[in-house]
Amino acid sequence: EVKSIPTVKSLDSIRQSENSKNSECDRLFLLYTKDWWSEFLSLRDGHRERHVLLFGEDELGISRPLFTFITRIRSYLIESPSQAARFVSLIPCCDVRNSVNGSGGNVQHWMSIPAFLATRNGPPCSHAALLCSLFLGFGMDAYVCLGSRARGPLQPWVMVVSCKGVTFFEPQNGQRYSPTDNVPYVTVDCAFNDTSFYANIQPSNKIPKVTFELGNPVFWKCLASGSITSVRATPSPPLCIQLRPSVTDPYHLAFQMEREFRRAVREERDDLDLETKFSDELSHLLSPALQAYELERSANVSVSNEDFEQAVRHSVTPGCTFKAFPGQFNQTNTRAIFKQCMRSEICKEVVRVTGEKVRHAVRVKVSVYPEEVIAVWVMIAVQYMCVM
């Protein structure tokens, strides 16, 4: 059977029908949220001061419900929740409030996940949305929380609810906390993911006093799930996001950066009329330490450095002192990294050391993640004999 090809007129008719349907869904959702918001404000006098936001502007200046910024991501490139937290923490953070548009006011500016990944730079709320999306992909009961710090404006973070309780994740550094820890957050006002939205209606929004039973209407006021489903179904089902594998050769990049770091150390010492010699053997001994540092952050495990310490004790010339400065960065500009390292007094001591039998060492480790996100570890070390 030969099917007829739709004409331009029929396609326009279909498009108009879809647009009309979407507009009606948006209108009904707006009406519902206005009533919901009025009810929320009427429950307690202090609710108007809480950070309960239903909408945010994306990178195009379009106002969207916050739960539409979250979508479950499943990728073979991210193998665990800990690795997901590490991946998100390596993406640089910036405030896009003034760069998105000039509307000002109290509008919260977000970025869609595709735009965030494409630019590899974005506001804290986009870090939280991406981390929550990855956690949801691993089957975790994860939410983006909005609240406040002791100092500063609105603060987003990620919360995971399990049978063991609640765990907070700071998207910008991958740190995890229990609500009973000395957390960097003071209040929690709402929590949401791709299928739910909860506003805190408890007498206190101070974290130590909050009950995190999100399904209990005594403590949390939720948006109707049907209203969320209707919005997420239009204009089309949620976008299926696939992370792109990195094409960076980490070993070649590390080798190139190591050569540039050696050149930078030599130039720094030349300016001080100091001779510079490098030890390839000592440089190689630094590798296990850098491997351990990255493993601790990507797998959330404690890794012993005993092998590294024993190797250094065995290899350093008797009577010599060993000093090292490690640092982690999410860029590959060697000059910028070296300049940042030299702000540390320890690094200055290592690079500018004087004495006898002075031998420097440099090791660079590059770990690659999806979307060309990288972690660069650098260790600059020296062995020397003090001259009295």
Coordinates of C-alpha atoms in Angstrom, one line a residue, residues 113-376:
I113 CA 21.8 20.2 30.2
P114 CA 22.8 20.1 26.5
A115 CA 23.9 23.7 26.6
F116 CA 25.7 23.2 29.9
L117 CA 27.6 20.2 28.5
A118 CA 28.4 22.1 25.2
T119 CA 29.9 25.1 27.0
R120 CA 31.4 23.1 29.9
N121 CA 30.7 26.1 32.0
G122 CA 27.7 27.2 33.9
P123 CA 26.0 28.3 37.2
P124 CA 25.8 26.2 40.3
C125 CA 22.2 25.3 39.7
S126 CA 23.2 23.6 36.4
H127 CA 25.8 21.6 38.2
A128 CA 23.1 20.4 40.6
A129 CA 20.7 19.6 37.8
L130 CA 23.3 17.5 35.9
L131 CA 24.4 15.7 39.1
C132 CA 20.8 14.9 40.0
S133 CA 20.1 13.7 36.5
L134 CA 23.1 11.3 36.6
F135 CA 22.1 10.0 40.1
L136 CA 18.6 9.4 38.9
G137 CA 20.1 7.4 36.0
F138 CA 21.7 5.1 38.6
G139 CA 18.3 4.5 40.2
M140 CA 18.9 6.8 43.2
D141 CA 16.1 8.7 44.8
A142 CA 17.8 12.1 44.1
Y143 CA 16.6 15.7 44.3
V144 CA 17.9 19.2 43.7
C145 CA 17.5 21.2 46.9
L146 CA 17.3 25.0 47.1
G147 CA 18.1 26.7 50.3
S148 CA 20.8 29.1 51.7
R149 CA 24.3 29.3 53.1
A150 CA 25.4 31.2 56.2
R151 CA 26.5 33.8 53.7
G152 CA 25.4 34.4 50.1
P153 CA 22.4 34.0 48.0
L154 CA 20.3 31.0 46.9
Q155 CA 22.3 27.8 47.1
P156 CA 21.5 24.6 45.1
W157 CA 22.8 21.2 46.0
V158 CA 21.7 17.5 45.6
M159 CA 20.1 15.3 48.1
V160 CA 19.8 11.5 48.0
V161 CA 17.2 9.7 50.1
S162 CA 17.8 6.1 51.0
C163 CA 16.9 3.6 53.7
K164 CA 19.9 4.7 55.7
G165 CA 18.7 8.4 55.7
V166 CA 19.6 11.5 53.7
T167 CA 22.9 12.4 52.1
F168 CA 23.8 15.9 50.7
F169 CA 26.2 16.3 47.7
E170 CA 27.9 19.5 46.9
P171 CA 28.0 19.5 43.1
Q172 CA 30.9 22.0 42.8
N173 CA 33.4 19.8 44.6
G174 CA 31.8 16.4 45.0
Q175 CA 31.8 16.5 48.8
R176 CA 29.1 14.5 50.6
Y177 CA 27.5 15.3 53.9
S178 CA 25.0 14.0 56.4
P179 CA 22.5 16.5 57.7
T180 CA 24.0 16.1 61.1
D181 CA 27.5 17.0 59.9
N182 CA 28.8 20.6 59.8
V183 CA 27.2 21.1 56.4
P184 CA 27.8 24.3 54.3
Y185 CA 24.0 24.9 54.0
V186 CA 21.8 26.5 56.6
T187 CA 18.2 26.2 55.3
V188 CA 16.4 23.9 52.9
D189 CA 13.2 25.3 51.3
C190 CA 12.3 23.0 48.4
A191 CA 13.4 19.7 46.7
F192 CA 12.6 18.5 43.2
N193 CA 13.6 16.1 40.5
D194 CA 12.1 15.3 37.0
T195 CA 8.9 13.8 38.4
S196 CA 8.2 15.7 41.7
F197 CA 8.4 19.0 43.4
Y198 CA 8.2 19.5 47.2
A199 CA 8.1 22.8 49.2
N200 CA 9.1 22.8 52.9
I201 CA 6.1 23.8 55.0
Q202 CA 7.6 22.9 58.4
P203 CA 7.8 25.6 61.1
S204 CA 11.6 25.8 60.7
N205 CA 13.6 25.5 57.5
K206 CA 16.9 25.2 59.4
I207 CA 18.4 21.9 58.3
P208 CA 18.9 20.3 61.8
K209 CA 15.2 20.8 62.5
V210 CA 13.9 19.6 59.2
T211 CA 12.2 16.3 58.7
F212 CA 13.0 14.8 55.3
E213 CA 9.9 12.7 54.8
L214 CA 9.1 14.2 51.4
G215 CA 5.9 12.2 51.0
N216 CA 4.4 13.4 54.2
P217 CA 2.0 16.3 53.5
V218 CA 2.4 17.5 57.1
F219 CA 6.0 18.5 56.3
W220 CA 6.1 19.1 52.6
K221 CA 3.6 20.5 50.1
C222 CA 3.9 18.8 46.7
L223 CA 2.9 19.7 43.1
A224 CA 0.3 17.3 41.7
S225 CA 2.2 14.6 39.8
G226 CA -0.4 14.8 37.0
S227 CA 0.5 18.5 36.4
I228 CA 4.2 17.7 36.2
T229 CA 3.6 14.8 33.8
S230 CA 1.5 17.0 31.5
V231 CA 4.2 19.6 31.2
R232 CA 7.0 17.2 30.6
A233 CA 5.0 15.5 27.8
T234 CA 4.9 18.7 25.8
P235 CA 6.0 19.7 23.3
S236 CA 7.7 16.3 23.1
P237 CA 8.9 13.6 25.5
P238 CA 12.1 14.5 27.5
L239 CA 15.3 14.6 25.5
C240 CA 17.4 11.5 25.7
I241 CA 20.9 12.8 26.5
Q242 CA 24.0 10.8 25.5
L243 CA 27.3 11.8 26.8
R244 CA 30.1 12.0 24.3
P245 CA 33.4 10.1 24.9
S246 CA 36.6 12.2 25.1
V247 CA 38.9 12.1 22.2
T248 CA 41.8 13.5 24.2
D249 CA 44.9 11.2 24.6
P250 CA 45.6 11.7 28.3
Y251 CA 49.1 10.2 28.1
H252 CA 50.3 12.3 25.2
L253 CA 48.8 15.4 26.8
A254 CA 50.4 14.6 30.1
F255 CA 53.8 14.2 28.4
Q256 CA 53.5 17.5 26.6
M257 CA 52.4 19.3 29.8
E258 CA 55.3 17.8 31.7
R259 CA 57.8 19.1 29.3
E260 CA 56.3 22.6 29.6
F261 CA 56.3 22.5 33.4
R262 CA 60.0 21.6 33.3
R263 CA 60.6 24.5 31.1
A264 CA 58.7 26.8 33.4
V265 CA 60.7 25.6 36.5
R266 CA 63.9 26.1 34.6
E267 CA 63.0 29.6 33.6
E268 CA 62.0 30.5 37.1
R269 CA 65.3 29.3 38.5
D270 CA 67.2 30.9 35.6
D271 CA 65.8 34.3 36.8
L272 CA 67.4 33.6 40.2
D273 CA 70.7 32.4 38.7
L274 CA 70.1 28.9 40.0
E275 CA 71.2 25.8 38.2
T276 CA 68.4 23.3 37.3
K277 CA 68.7 19.6 36.9
F278 CA 65.8 17.1 36.7
S279 CA 65.7 13.5 37.8
D280 CA 63.7 11.1 35.6
E281 CA 63.8 8.5 38.3
L282 CA 62.4 10.7 40.9
S283 CA 59.7 12.0 38.5
H284 CA 58.5 8.5 37.9
L285 CA 58.2 7.8 41.6
L286 CA 55.6 10.6 41.8
S287 CA 53.1 8.7 39.6
P288 CA 51.5 6.4 42.3
A289 CA 50.7 9.5 44.5
L290 CA 48.8 11.2 41.6
Q291 CA 47.0 8.0 40.8
A292 CA 45.9 7.7 44.4
Y293 CA 44.7 11.3 44.6
E294 CA 42.4 10.9 41.6
L295 CA 41.2 7.5 42.7
E296 CA 40.1 8.9 46.0
R297 CA 38.0 11.6 44.4
S298 CA 36.5 9.5 41.6
A299 CA 35.7 6.4 43.6
N300 CA 35.2 8.0 47.1
V301 CA 37.6 5.6 48.7
S302 CA 40.6 6.1 50.9
V303 CA 43.8 5.1 49.2
S304 CA 47.0 4.4 51.1
N305 CA 50.2 6.2 49.9
E306 CA 52.4 3.8 51.7
D307 CA 54.1 2.5 48.5
F308 CA 54.8 6.0 47.4
E309 CA 56.3 7.0 50.7
Q310 CA 58.5 3.8 50.9
A311 CA 59.7 4.4 47.4
V312 CA 60.7 8.0 48.2
R313 CA 62.6 6.9 51.4
H314 CA 64.4 4.2 49.5
S315 CA 65.4 6.3 46.4
V316 CA 66.2 9.7 47.9
T317 CA 69.9 10.2 48.4
P318 CA 70.9 9.7 52.1
G319 CA 71.3 13.1 53.8
C320 CA 69.0 14.8 51.3
T321 CA 65.6 16.3 52.0
F322 CA 62.5 15.6 49.9
K323 CA 59.8 18.2 49.3
A324 CA 56.8 18.1 47.0
F325 CA 53.8 20.2 46.0
P326 CA 50.7 18.5 44.4
G327 CA 47.9 20.4 42.8
Q328 CA 44.7 19.5 40.8
F329 CA 43.3 21.6 38.0
N330 CA 40.6 21.4 35.4
Q331 CA 42.4 23.1 32.5
T332 CA 45.5 22.4 30.4
N333 CA 47.1 25.8 30.1
T334 CA 50.4 25.0 31.6
R335 CA 51.5 28.6 32.1
A336 CA 48.3 29.5 33.9
I337 CA 48.6 26.4 36.1
F338 CA 52.2 27.1 37.0
K339 CA 51.4 30.7 37.8
Q340 CA 48.6 29.5 40.2
C341 CA 51.0 27.0 41.8
M342 CA 53.6 29.7 42.5
R343 CA 51.1 31.5 44.6
S344 CA 51.7 28.8 47.2
E345 CA 54.6 29.3 49.5
I346 CA 55.3 25.5 49.5
C347 CA 55.5 25.5 45.7
K348 CA 57.9 28.5 45.8
E349 CA 60.1 26.7 48.3
V350 CA 60.2 23.6 46.1
V351 CA 61.0 25.5 42.8
R352 CA 63.4 28.0 44.3
V353 CA 65.3 25.8 46.7
T354 CA 69.0 26.2 47.1
G355 CA 71.6 23.7 48.4
E356 CA 73.7 20.9 47.2
K357 CA 72.7 17.9 45.0
V358 CA 69.5 19.7 44.0
R359 CA 67.4 17.5 41.7
H360 CA 63.9 18.5 40.6
A361 CA 61.1 16.2 39.5
V362 CA 57.8 16.9 37.7
R363 CA 54.9 14.5 37.0
V364 CA 51.6 15.2 35.3
K365 CA 48.6 12.9 35.3
V366 CA 45.6 13.6 33.1
S367 CA 42.3 11.9 33.7
V368 CA 39.7 12.2 31.0
Y369 CA 35.9 12.2 31.4
P370 CA 33.0 12.5 28.9
E371 CA 32.5 15.8 27.0
E372 CA 36.2 16.6 27.1
V373 CA 36.0 17.3 30.9
I374 CA 39.5 16.6 32.4
A375 CA 41.3 16.5 35.7
V376 CA 44.9 17.5 35.6

